[in-house]
JSON list of C-alpha atoms in Angstrom, two decimals:
[
{"chain": "A", "resi": 222, "resn": "SER", "atom": "CA", "xyz": [109.76, 94.43, 110.92]},
{"chain": "A", "resi": 223, "resn": "GLN", "atom": "CA", "xyz": [113.24, 92.95, 111.19]},
{"chain": "A", "resi": 224, "resn": "GLN", "atom": "CA", "xyz": [114.56, 91.50, 107.96]},
{"chain": "A", "resi": 225, "resn": "GLY", "atom": "CA", "xyz": [118.20, 90.63, 108.54]},
{"chain": "A", "resi": 226, "resn": "GLU", "atom": "CA", "xyz": [119.58, 88.73, 111.49]},
{"chain": "A", "resi": 227, "resn": "GLU", "atom": "CA", "xyz": [123.30, 88.54, 112.17]},
{"chain": "A", "resi": 228, "resn": "ASP", "atom": "CA", "xyz": [125.14, 85.64, 113.72]},
{"chain": "A", "resi": 229, "resn": "PRO", "atom": "CA", "xyz": [126.99, 85.45, 116.05]},
{"chain": "A", "resi": 230, "resn": "GLN", "atom": "CA", "xyz": [125.73, 88.24, 118.28]},
{"chain": "A", "resi": 231, "resn": "ALA", "atom": "CA", "xyz": [129.24, 88.71, 119.67]},
{"chain": "A", "resi": 232, "resn": "LEU", "atom": "CA", "xyz": [132.66, 87.67, 118.47]},
{"chain": "A", "resi": 233, "resn": "SER", "atom": "CA", "xyz": [136.03, 88.05, 120.21]},
{"chain": "A", "resi": 234, "resn": "ILE", "atom": "CA", "xyz": [139.28, 87.43, 118.36]},
{"chain": "A", "resi": 235, "resn": "GLN", "atom": "CA", "xyz": [142.96, 88.32, 118.45]},
{"chain": "A", "resi": 236, "resn": "GLU", "atom": "CA", "xyz": [144.62, 90.78, 116.10]},
{"chain": "A", "resi": 237, "resn": "GLY", "atom": "CA", "xyz": [145.67, 89.12, 112.89]},
{"chain": "A", "resi": 238, "resn": "GLU", "atom": "CA", "xyz": [142.87, 86.56, 112.95]},
{"chain": "A", "resi": 239, "resn": "ASN", "atom": "CA", "xyz": [140.01, 86.54, 110.50]},
{"chain": "A", "resi": 240, "resn": "ALA", "atom": "CA", "xyz": [136.48, 87.42, 111.59]},
{"chain": "A", "resi": 241, "resn": "THR", "atom": "CA", "xyz": [133.41, 85.98, 109.91]},
{"chain": "A", "resi": 242, "resn": "MET", "atom": "CA", "xyz": [129.91, 87.28, 110.48]},
{"chain": "A", "resi": 243, "resn": "ASN", "atom": "CA", "xyz": [126.77, 85.88, 108.96]},
{"chain": "A", "resi": 244, "resn": "CYS", "atom": "CA", "xyz": [123.45, 87.42, 108.05]},
{"chain": "A", "resi": 245, "resn": "SER", "atom": "CA", "xyz": [120.19, 85.69, 107.24]},
{"chain": "A", "resi": 246, "resn": "TYR", "atom": "CA", "xyz": [117.14, 87.39, 105.84]},
{"chain": "A", "resi": 247, "resn": "LYS", "atom": "CA", "xyz": [113.57, 86.40, 105.17]},
{"chain": "A", "resi": 248, "resn": "THR", "atom": "CA", "xyz": [112.26, 87.79, 101.91]},
{"chain": "A", "resi": 249, "resn": "SER", "atom": "CA", "xyz": [113.58, 88.45, 98.42]},
{"chain": "A", "resi": 250, "resn": "ILE", "atom": "CA", "xyz": [115.97, 91.35, 98.10]},
{"chain": "A", "resi": 251, "resn": "ASN", "atom": "CA", "xyz": [117.47, 93.56, 95.42]},
{"chain": "A", "resi": 252, "resn": "ASN", "atom": "CA", "xyz": [120.70, 94.02, 97.30]},
{"chain": "A", "resi": 253, "resn": "LEU", "atom": "CA", "xyz": [122.29, 93.61, 100.70]},
{"chain": "A", "resi": 254, "resn": "GLN", "atom": "CA", "xyz": [124.57, 96.06, 102.43]},
{"chain": "A", "resi": 255, "resn": "TRP", "atom": "CA", "xyz": [126.93, 95.83, 105.38]},
{"chain": "A", "resi": 256, "resn": "TYR", "atom": "CA", "xyz": [127.46, 98.70, 107.79]},
{"chain": "A", "resi": 257, "resn": "ARG", "atom": "CA", "xyz": [129.77, 99.26, 110.71]},
{"chain": "A", "resi": 258, "resn": "GLN", "atom": "CA", "xyz": [129.07, 101.20, 113.90]},
{"chain": "A", "resi": 259, "resn": "ASN", "atom": "CA", "xyz": [131.66, 102.25, 116.42]},
{"chain": "A", "resi": 260, "resn": "SER", "atom": "CA", "xyz": [130.30, 102.44, 119.95]},
{"chain": "A", "resi": 261, "resn": "GLY", "atom": "CA", "xyz": [127.74, 105.20, 120.29]},
{"chain": "A", "resi": 262, "resn": "ARG", "atom": "CA", "xyz": [128.35, 106.61, 116.82]},
{"chain": "A", "resi": 263, "resn": "GLY", "atom": "CA", "xyz": [126.54, 106.61, 113.53]},
{"chain": "A", "resi": 264, "resn": "LEU", "atom": "CA", "xyz": [126.68, 103.77, 111.03]},
{"chain": "A", "resi": 265, "resn": "VAL", "atom": "CA", "xyz": [129.16, 103.76, 108.17]},
{"chain": "A", "resi": 266, "resn": "HIS", "atom": "CA", "xyz": [128.58, 101.96, 104.89]},
{"chain": "A", "resi": 267, "resn": "LEU", "atom": "CA", "xyz": [131.09, 99.21, 104.11]},
{"chain": "A", "resi": 268, "resn": "ILE", "atom": "CA", "xyz": [129.96, 97.35, 101.03]},
{"chain": "A", "resi": 269, "resn": "LEU", "atom": "CA", "xyz": [126.93, 96.60, 98.87]},
{"chain": "A", "resi": 270, "resn": "ILE", "atom": "CA", "xyz": [126.30, 93.35, 97.05]},
{"chain": "A", "resi": 271, "resn": "ARG", "atom": "CA", "xyz": [123.53, 92.99, 94.51]},
{"chain": "A", "resi": 272, "resn": "SER", "atom": "CA", "xyz": [121.24, 90.00, 94.29]},
{"chain": "A", "resi": 273, "resn": "ASN", "atom": "CA", "xyz": [122.89, 88.83, 91.05]},
{"chain": "A", "resi": 274, "resn": "GLU", "atom": "CA", "xyz": [126.37, 88.89, 92.60]},
{"chain": "A", "resi": 275, "resn": "ARG", "atom": "CA", "xyz": [127.85, 86.06, 94.65]},
{"chain": "A", "resi": 276, "resn": "GLU", "atom": "CA", "xyz": [131.01, 87.62, 96.04]},
{"chain": "A", "resi": 277, "resn": "LYS", "atom": "CA", "xyz": [132.51, 91.06, 96.43]},
{"chain": "A", "resi": 278, "resn": "HIS", "atom": "CA", "xyz": [135.77, 92.37, 97.83]},
{"chain": "A", "resi": 279, "resn": "SER", "atom": "CA", "xyz": [136.81, 95.69, 99.28]},
{"chain": "A", "resi": 280, "resn": "GLY", "atom": "CA", "xyz": [140.24, 95.88, 100.86]},
{"chain": "A", "resi": 281, "resn": "ARG", "atom": "CA", "xyz": [140.28, 93.40, 103.75]},
{"chain": "A", "resi": 282, "resn": "LEU", "atom": "CA", "xyz": [136.54, 92.81, 103.43]},
{"chain": "A", "resi": 283, "resn": "ARG", "atom": "CA", "xyz": [134.98, 89.93, 101.55]},
{"chain": "A", "resi": 284, "resn": "VAL", "atom": "CA", "xyz": [131.22, 89.58, 101.27]},
{"chain": "A", "resi": 285, "resn": "THR", "atom": "CA", "xyz": [129.35, 86.63, 99.89]},
{"chain": "A", "resi": 286, "resn": "LEU", "atom": "CA", "xyz": [125.67, 86.31, 99.06]},
{"chain": "A", "resi": 287, "resn": "ASP", "atom": "CA", "xyz": [123.65, 83.13, 98.66]},
{"chain": "A", "resi": 288, "resn": "THR", "atom": "CA", "xyz": [120.16, 84.08, 97.58]},
{"chain": "A", "resi": 289, "resn": "SER", "atom": "CA", "xyz": [119.00, 80.45, 97.58]},
{"chain": "A", "resi": 290, "resn": "LYS", "atom": "CA", "xyz": [119.76, 80.26, 101.30]},
{"chain": "A", "resi": 291, "resn": "LYS", "atom": "CA", "xyz": [118.86, 83.89, 101.92]},
{"chain": "A", "resi": 292, "resn": "SER", "atom": "CA", "xyz": [122.16, 84.47, 103.65]},
{"chain": "A", "resi": 293, "resn": "SER", "atom": "CA", "xyz": [125.29, 86.58, 103.42]},
{"chain": "A", "resi": 294, "resn": "SER", "atom": "CA", "xyz": [128.64, 86.57, 105.16]},
{"chain": "A", "resi": 295, "resn": "LEU", "atom": "CA", "xyz": [131.17, 89.28, 105.90]},
{"chain": "A", "resi": 296, "resn": "LEU", "atom": "CA", "xyz": [134.78, 88.23, 106.29]},
{"chain": "A", "resi": 297, "resn": "ILE", "atom": "CA", "xyz": [137.35, 90.62, 107.70]},
{"chain": "A", "resi": 298, "resn": "THR", "atom": "CA", "xyz": [140.85, 89.33, 107.11]},
{"chain": "A", "resi": 299, "resn": "ALA", "atom": "CA", "xyz": [143.90, 90.09, 109.26]},
{"chain": "A", "resi": 300, "resn": "SER", "atom": "CA", "xyz": [141.78, 91.93, 111.80]},
{"chain": "A", "resi": 301, "resn": "ARG", "atom": "CA", "xyz": [143.09, 94.92, 113.74]},
{"chain": "A", "resi": 302, "resn": "ALA", "atom": "CA", "xyz": [142.10, 96.41, 117.07]},
{"chain": "A", "resi": 303, "resn": "ALA", "atom": "CA", "xyz": [140.55, 99.29, 115.11]},
{"chain": "A", "resi": 304, "resn": "ASP", "atom": "CA", "xyz": [138.07, 96.83, 113.58]},
{"chain": "A", "resi": 305, "resn": "THR", "atom": "CA", "xyz": [136.37, 96.59, 116.99]},
{"chain": "A", "resi": 306, "resn": "ALA", "atom": "CA", "xyz": [132.79, 97.70, 116.31]},
{"chain": "A", "resi": 307, "resn": "SER", "atom": "CA", "xyz": [129.31, 96.41, 115.64]},
{"chain": "A", "resi": 308, "resn": "TYR", "atom": "CA", "xyz": [128.54, 95.17, 112.16]},
{"chain": "A", "resi": 309, "resn": "PHE", "atom": "CA", "xyz": [125.08, 95.21, 110.62]},
{"chain": "A", "resi": 310, "resn": "CYS", "atom": "CA", "xyz": [123.61, 93.77, 107.49]},
{"chain": "A", "resi": 311, "resn": "ALA", "atom": "CA", "xyz": [120.81, 95.70, 105.86]},
{"chain": "A", "resi": 312, "resn": "THR", "atom": "CA", "xyz": [118.38, 94.80, 103.12]},
{"chain": "A", "resi": 313, "resn": "ASP", "atom": "CA", "xyz": [115.78, 96.56, 101.10]},
{"chain": "A", "resi": 314, "resn": "ARG", "atom": "CA", "xyz": [112.42, 94.89, 100.71]},
{"chain": "A", "resi": 315, "resn": "ASN", "atom": "CA", "xyz": [112.59, 94.22, 96.98]},
{"chain": "A", "resi": 316, "resn": "GLN", "atom": "CA", "xyz": [110.21, 97.07, 96.29]},
{"chain": "A", "resi": 317, "resn": "ALA", "atom": "CA", "xyz": [110.94, 100.37, 94.65]},
{"chain": "A", "resi": 318, "resn": "GLY", "atom": "CA", "xyz": [111.49, 103.22, 97.02]},
{"chain": "A", "resi": 319, "resn": "THR", "atom": "CA", "xyz": [112.06, 101.43, 100.30]},
{"chain": "A", "resi": 320, "resn": "ALA", "atom": "CA", "xyz": [114.40, 102.17, 103.14]},
{"chain": "A", "resi": 321, "resn": "LEU", "atom": "CA", "xyz": [116.92, 99.74, 104.53]},
{"chain": "A", "resi": 322, "resn": "ILE", "atom": "CA", "xyz": [115.97, 97.32, 107.28]},
{"chain": "A", "resi": 323, "resn": "PHE", "atom": "CA", "xyz": [118.77, 96.42, 109.66]},
{"chain": "A", "resi": 324, "resn": "GLY", "atom": "CA", "xyz": [119.47, 93.39, 111.81]},
{"chain": "A", "resi": 325, "resn": "LYS", "atom": "CA", "xyz": [120.58, 93.45, 115.45]},
{"chain": "A", "resi": 326, "resn": "GLY", "atom": "CA", "xyz": [124.25, 93.33, 114.51]},
{"chain": "A", "resi": 327, "resn": "THR", "atom": "CA", "xyz": [127.35, 91.40, 115.48]},
{"chain": "A", "resi": 328, "resn": "THR", "atom": "CA", "xyz": [129.62, 93.00, 118.06]},
{"chain": "A", "resi": 329, "resn": "LEU", "atom": "CA", "xyz": [133.23, 92.31, 117.15]},
{"chain": "A", "resi": 330, "resn": "SER", "atom": "CA", "xyz": [136.01, 92.74, 119.67]},
{"chain": "A", "resi": 331, "resn": "VAL", "atom": "CA", "xyz": [139.58, 92.50, 118.45]},
{"chain": "A", "resi": 332, "resn": "SER", "atom": "CA", "xyz": [142.23, 92.41, 121.14]},
{"chain": "A", "resi": 333, "resn": "SER", "atom": "CA", "xyz": [145.89, 93.20, 120.60]},
{"chain": "B", "resi": 72, "resn": "GLU", "atom": "CA", "xyz": [132.45, 113.43, 108.81]},
{"chain": "B", "resi": 73, "resn": "THR", "atom": "CA", "xyz": [129.68, 111.85, 106.77]},
{"chain": "B", "resi": 74, "resn": "GLY", "atom": "CA", "xyz": [127.99, 115.01, 105.58]},
{"chain": "B", "resi": 75, "resn": "VAL", "atom": "CA", "xyz": [125.03, 114.47, 107.91]},
{"chain": "B", "resi": 76, "resn": "THR", "atom": "CA", "xyz": [125.06, 116.61, 111.04]},
{"chain": "B", "resi": 77, "resn": "GLN", "atom": "CA", "xyz": [122.81, 116.03, 114.02]},
{"chain": "B", "resi": 78, "resn": "THR", "atom": "CA", "xyz": [122.21, 118.34, 116.97]},
{"chain": "B", "resi": 79, "resn": "PRO", "atom": "CA", "xyz": [122.17, 118.11, 119.86]},
{"chain": "B", "resi": 80, "resn": "ARG", "atom": "CA", "xyz": [124.43, 115.10, 120.41]},
{"chain": "B", "resi": 81, "resn": "HIS", "atom": "CA", "xyz": [123.01, 114.59, 123.89]},
{"chain": "B", "resi": 82, "resn": "LEU", "atom": "CA", "xyz": [119.62, 115.59, 125.29]},
{"chain": "B", "resi": 83, "resn": "VAL", "atom": "CA", "xyz": [118.03, 114.98, 128.66]},
{"chain": "B", "resi": 84, "resn": "MET", "atom": "CA", "xyz": [114.39, 115.89, 128.93]},
{"chain": "B", "resi": 85, "resn": "GLY", "atom": "CA", "xyz": [111.54, 115.43, 131.35]},
{"chain": "B", "resi": 86, "resn": "MET", "atom": "CA", "xyz": [108.36, 113.67, 130.32]},
{"chain": "B", "resi": 87, "resn": "THR", "atom": "CA", "xyz": [106.46, 116.94, 130.12]},
{"chain": "B", "resi": 88, "resn": "ASN", "atom": "CA", "xyz": [109.07, 118.80, 128.09]},
{"chain": "B", "resi": 89, "resn": "LYS", "atom": "CA", "xyz": [109.00, 119.68, 124.41]},
{"chain": "B", "resi": 90, "resn": "LYS", "atom": "CA", "xyz": [112.25, 119.47, 122.53]},
{"chain": "B", "resi": 91, "resn": "SER", "atom": "CA", "xyz": [113.46, 118.97, 118.97]},
{"chain": "B", "resi": 92, "resn": "LEU", "atom": "CA", "xyz": [116.24, 117.06, 117.28]},
{"chain": "B", "resi": 93, "resn": "LYS", "atom": "CA", "xyz": [117.77, 118.61, 114.20]},
{"chain": "B", "resi": 94, "resn": "CYS", "atom": "CA", "xyz": [119.42, 117.00, 111.22]},
{"chain": "B", "resi": 95, "resn": "GLU", "atom": "CA", "xyz": [121.14, 118.66, 108.27]},
{"chain": "B", "resi": 96, "resn": "GLN", "atom": "CA", "xyz": [122.72, 116.97, 105.30]},
{"chain": "B", "resi": 97, "resn": "HIS", "atom": "CA", "xyz": [125.24, 118.57, 102.97]},
{"chain": "B", "resi": 98, "resn": "LEU", "atom": "CA", "xyz": [125.25, 115.82, 100.36]},
{"chain": "B", "resi": 99, "resn": "GLY", "atom": "CA", "xyz": [122.57, 117.08, 97.99]},
{"chain": "B", "resi": 100, "resn": "HIS", "atom": "CA", "xyz": [120.41, 114.07, 98.80]},
{"chain": "B", "resi": 101, "resn": "ASN", "atom": "CA", "xyz": [116.68, 113.92, 98.33]},
{"chain": "B", "resi": 102, "resn": "ALA", "atom": "CA", "xyz": [115.72, 111.25, 100.85]},
{"chain": "B", "resi": 103, "resn": "MET", "atom": "CA", "xyz": [116.05, 111.55, 104.62]},
{"chain": "B", "resi": 104, "resn": "TYR", "atom": "CA", "xyz": [115.31, 109.13, 107.41]},
{"chain": "B", "resi": 105, "resn": "TRP", "atom": "CA", "xyz": [114.89, 108.88, 111.16]},
{"chain": "B", "resi": 106, "resn": "TYR", "atom": "CA", "xyz": [115.97, 105.66, 112.84]},
{"chain": "B", "resi": 107, "resn": "LYS", "atom": "CA", "xyz": [115.75, 104.75, 116.53]},
{"chain": "B", "resi": 108, "resn": "GLN", "atom": "CA", "xyz": [118.38, 102.54, 118.15]},
{"chain": "B", "resi": 109, "resn": "SER", "atom": "CA", "xyz": [117.61, 101.11, 121.58]},
{"chain": "B", "resi": 110, "resn": "ALA", "atom": "CA", "xyz": [119.83, 98.79, 123.57]},
{"chain": "B", "resi": 111, "resn": "LYS", "atom": "CA", "xyz": [119.73, 95.21, 122.35]},
{"chain": "B", "resi": 112, "resn": "LYS", "atom": "CA", "xyz": [117.18, 95.94, 119.64]},
{"chain": "B", "resi": 113, "resn": "PRO", "atom": "CA", "xyz": [117.60, 96.32, 115.89]},
{"chain": "B", "resi": 114, "resn": "LEU", "atom": "CA", "xyz": [117.60, 99.74, 114.37]},
{"chain": "B", "resi": 115, "resn": "GLU", "atom": "CA", "xyz": [114.00, 100.77, 113.92]},
{"chain": "B", "resi": 116, "resn": "LEU", "atom": "CA", "xyz": [113.02, 102.79, 110.89]},
{"chain": "B", "resi": 117, "resn": "MET", "atom": "CA", "xyz": [110.72, 105.58, 112.05]},
{"chain": "B", "resi": 118, "resn": "PHE", "atom": "CA", "xyz": [110.11, 107.97, 109.15]},
{"chain": "B", "resi": 119, "resn": "VAL", "atom": "CA", "xyz": [111.11, 108.38, 105.54]},
{"chain": "B", "resi": 120, "resn": "TYR", "atom": "CA", "xyz": [110.99, 111.63, 103.57]},
{"chain": "B", "resi": 121, "resn": "ASN", "atom": "CA", "xyz": [111.54, 111.99, 99.88]},
{"chain": "B", "resi": 122, "resn": "PHE", "atom": "CA", "xyz": [111.70, 115.43, 98.28]},
{"chain": "B", "resi": 123, "resn": "LYS", "atom": "CA", "xyz": [110.27, 116.89, 101.53]},
{"chain": "B", "resi": 124, "resn": "GLU", "atom": "CA", "xyz": [107.25, 114.61, 101.47]},
{"chain": "B", "resi": 125, "resn": "GLN", "atom": "CA", "xyz": [106.73, 111.96, 104.12]},
{"chain": "B", "resi": 126, "resn": "THR", "atom": "CA", "xyz": [106.57, 108.62, 102.38]},
{"chain": "B", "resi": 127, "resn": "GLU", "atom": "CA", "xyz": [106.72, 106.26, 105.33]},
{"chain": "B", "resi": 128, "resn": "ASN", "atom": "CA", "xyz": [105.65, 106.35, 108.96]},
{"chain": "B", "resi": 129, "resn": "ASN", "atom": "CA", "xyz": [106.41, 103.07, 110.67]},
{"chain": "B", "resi": 130, "resn": "SER", "atom": "CA", "xyz": [103.56, 103.22, 113.19]},
{"chain": "B", "resi": 131, "resn": "VAL", "atom": "CA", "xyz": [105.44, 105.75, 115.27]},
{"chain": "B", "resi": 132, "resn": "PRO", "atom": "CA", "xyz": [103.54, 107.21, 118.27]},
{"chain": "B", "resi": 133, "resn": "SER", "atom": "CA", "xyz": [102.27, 110.72, 117.75]},
{"chain": "B", "resi": 134, "resn": "ARG", "atom": "CA", "xyz": [104.51, 112.05, 120.52]},
{"chain": "B", "resi": 135, "resn": "PHE", "atom": "CA", "xyz": [107.19, 111.96, 117.82]},
{"chain": "B", "resi": 136, "resn": "SER", "atom": "CA", "xyz": [106.45, 114.54, 115.14]},
{"chain": "B", "resi": 137, "resn": "PRO", "atom": "CA", "xyz": [108.78, 114.87, 112.15]},
{"chain": "B", "resi": 138, "resn": "GLU", "atom": "CA", "xyz": [109.19, 117.95, 110.01]},
{"chain": "B", "resi": 139, "resn": "CYS", "atom": "CA", "xyz": [111.04, 118.30, 106.74]},
{"chain": "B", "resi": 140, "resn": "PRO", "atom": "CA", "xyz": [111.06, 121.92, 105.54]},
{"chain": "B", "resi": 141, "resn": "ASN", "atom": "CA", "xyz": [113.42, 121.15, 102.65]},
{"chain": "B", "resi": 142, "resn": "SER", "atom": "CA", "xyz": [115.51, 118.31, 101.31]},
{"chain": "B", "resi": 143, "resn": "SER", "atom": "CA", "xyz": [118.49, 119.30, 103.46]},
{"chain": "B", "resi": 144, "resn": "HIS", "atom": "CA", "xyz": [116.85, 119.57, 106.85]},
{"chain": "B", "resi": 145, "resn": "LEU", "atom": "CA", "xyz": [114.89, 117.16, 109.00]},
{"chain": "B", "resi": 146, "resn": "PHE", "atom": "CA", "xyz": [113.56, 117.68, 112.48]},
{"chain": "B", "resi": 147, "resn": "LEU", "atom": "CA", "xyz": [112.07, 115.36, 115.05]},
{"chain": "B", "resi": 148, "resn": "HIS", "atom": "CA", "xyz": [109.84, 117.18, 117.49]},
{"chain": "B", "resi": 149, "resn": "LEU", "atom": "CA", "xyz": [109.43, 115.46, 120.84]},
{"chain": "B", "resi": 150, "resn": "HIS", "atom": "CA", "xyz": [106.69, 115.99, 123.41]},
{"chain": "B", "resi": 151, "resn": "THR", "atom": "CA", "xyz": [105.36, 114.08, 126.41]},
{"chain": "B", "resi": 152, "resn": "LEU", "atom": "CA", "xyz": [107.86, 111.28, 125.89]},
{"chain": "B", "resi": 153, "resn": "GLN", "atom": "CA", "xyz": [108.17, 108.19, 128.05]},
{"chain": "B", "resi": 154, "resn": "PRO", "atom": "CA", "xyz": [111.31, 106.78, 129.69]},
{"chain": "B", "resi": 155, "resn": "GLU", "atom": "CA", "xyz": [111.25, 103.90, 127.19]},
{"chain": "B", "resi": 156, "resn": "ASP", "atom": "CA", "xyz": [111.79, 106.44, 124.44]},
{"chain": "B", "resi": 157, "resn": "SER", "atom": "CA", "xyz": [115.34, 106.91, 125.69]},
{"chain": "B", "resi": 158, "resn": "ALA", "atom": "CA", "xyz": [117.57, 105.82, 122.83]},
{"chain": "B", "resi": 159, "resn": "LEU", "atom": "CA", "xyz": [120.00, 106.91, 120.16]},
{"chain": "B", "resi": 160, "resn": "TYR", "atom": "CA", "xyz": [118.15, 108.67, 117.35]},
{"chain": "B", "resi": 161, "resn": "LEU", "atom": "CA", "xyz": [119.91, 108.48, 114.03]},
{"chain": "B", "resi": 162, "resn": "CYS", "atom": "CA", "xyz": [119.25, 110.68, 111.06]},
{"chain": "B", "resi": 163, "resn": "ALA", "atom": "CA", "xyz": [120.31, 109.50, 107.63]},
{"chain": "B", "resi": 164, "resn": "SER", "atom": "CA", "xyz": [120.09, 110.48, 104.01]},
{"chain": "B", "resi": 165, "resn": "SER", "atom": "CA", "xyz": [120.45, 108.92, 100.59]},
{"chain": "B", "resi": 166, "resn": "ALA", "atom": "CA", "xyz": [120.42, 110.17, 97.03]},
{"chain": "B", "resi": 167, "resn": "ASP", "atom": "CA", "xyz": [116.84, 109.04, 96.69]},
{"chain": "B", "resi": 168, "resn": "ARG", "atom": "CA", "xyz": [114.56, 106.26, 97.91]},
{"chain": "B", "resi": 169, "resn": "GLY", "atom": "CA", "xyz": [115.56, 103.88, 95.17]},
{"chain": "B", "resi": 170, "resn": "SER", "atom": "CA", "xyz": [116.92, 100.47, 95.94]},
{"chain": "B", "resi": 171, "resn": "GLY", "atom": "CA", "xyz": [120.70, 100.16, 96.11]},
{"chain": "B", "resi": 172, "resn": "ASN", "atom": "CA", "xyz": [121.43, 103.59, 97.48]},
{"chain": "B", "resi": 173, "resn": "THR", "atom": "CA", "xyz": [123.97, 103.93, 100.23]},
{"chain": "B", "resi": 174, "resn": "ILE", "atom": "CA", "xyz": [122.54, 105.49, 103.35]},
{"chain": "B", "resi": 175, "resn": "TYR", "atom": "CA", "xyz": [124.71, 108.06, 105.11]},
{"chain": "B", "resi": 176, "resn": "PHE", "atom": "CA", "xyz": [124.17, 108.40, 108.83]},
{"chain": "B", "resi": 177, "resn": "GLY", "atom": "CA", "xyz": [124.75, 111.22, 111.25]},
{"chain": "B", "resi": 178, "resn": "GLU", "atom": "CA", "xyz": [126.47, 110.60, 114.57]},
{"chain": "B", "resi": 179, "resn": "GLY", "atom": "CA", "xyz": [123.15, 110.43, 116.35]},
{"chain": "B", "resi": 180, "resn": "SER", "atom": "CA", "xyz": [121.42, 112.22, 119.19]},
{"chain": "B", "resi": 181, "resn": "TRP", "atom": "CA", "xyz": [121.44, 110.45, 122.54]},
{"chain": "B", "resi": 182, "resn": "LEU", "atom": "CA", "xyz": [118.09, 111.07, 124.20]},
{"chain": "B", "resi": 183, "resn": "THR", "atom": "CA", "xyz": [117.41, 110.38, 127.86]},
{"chain": "B", "resi": 184, "resn": "VAL", "atom": "CA", "xyz": [113.87, 110.83, 129.14]},
{"chain": "B", "resi": 185, "resn": "VAL", "atom": "CA", "xyz": [113.63, 111.25, 132.90]}
]
């Protein structure tokens, strides 16, 4: 069953602008991960944030996690055309030995 | 190059055909997965293998038959599929099934059932 749900479903911005995507989930988690998928390709891991962390940075990426609201956000700063892709949040199910459950994703389009 | 290789990249098959998708990982991982990605739907976890043993089958129809001969290889055998089975099938691997592991995906196999 679907655990994470991203918002918005689609986002269009200009190069240089920041892009913010949100993810909400339903049950307790151990960690939350964000993945990126270029059109028709496999998914690539971006960043993992653990349930006891509130914020994490990686290059132009900033992820926040609010376990009380069961939500996370991914911020891409100074976006580039190459950031055009779909972005997915993924959660485990707070049980040992479980696979990731993905949301439907946010499709980001960055125009130059 | 993620270290997970899927073949074929594209496959067109009739509903009465039998075909197989192949996945190989070069990462020394012990867990492997099949996911299905259809248009406008979330990625669906199909099967999970850990140390060659199937640990999860997410109510997948029997026309999809996985096989994991060793920790590096995973197959998805297809027979008597339906047009609605057309999708991108993604293989993935991780160090093990434990929580917090990064999952590494292959580029996927595009399947069209006619």
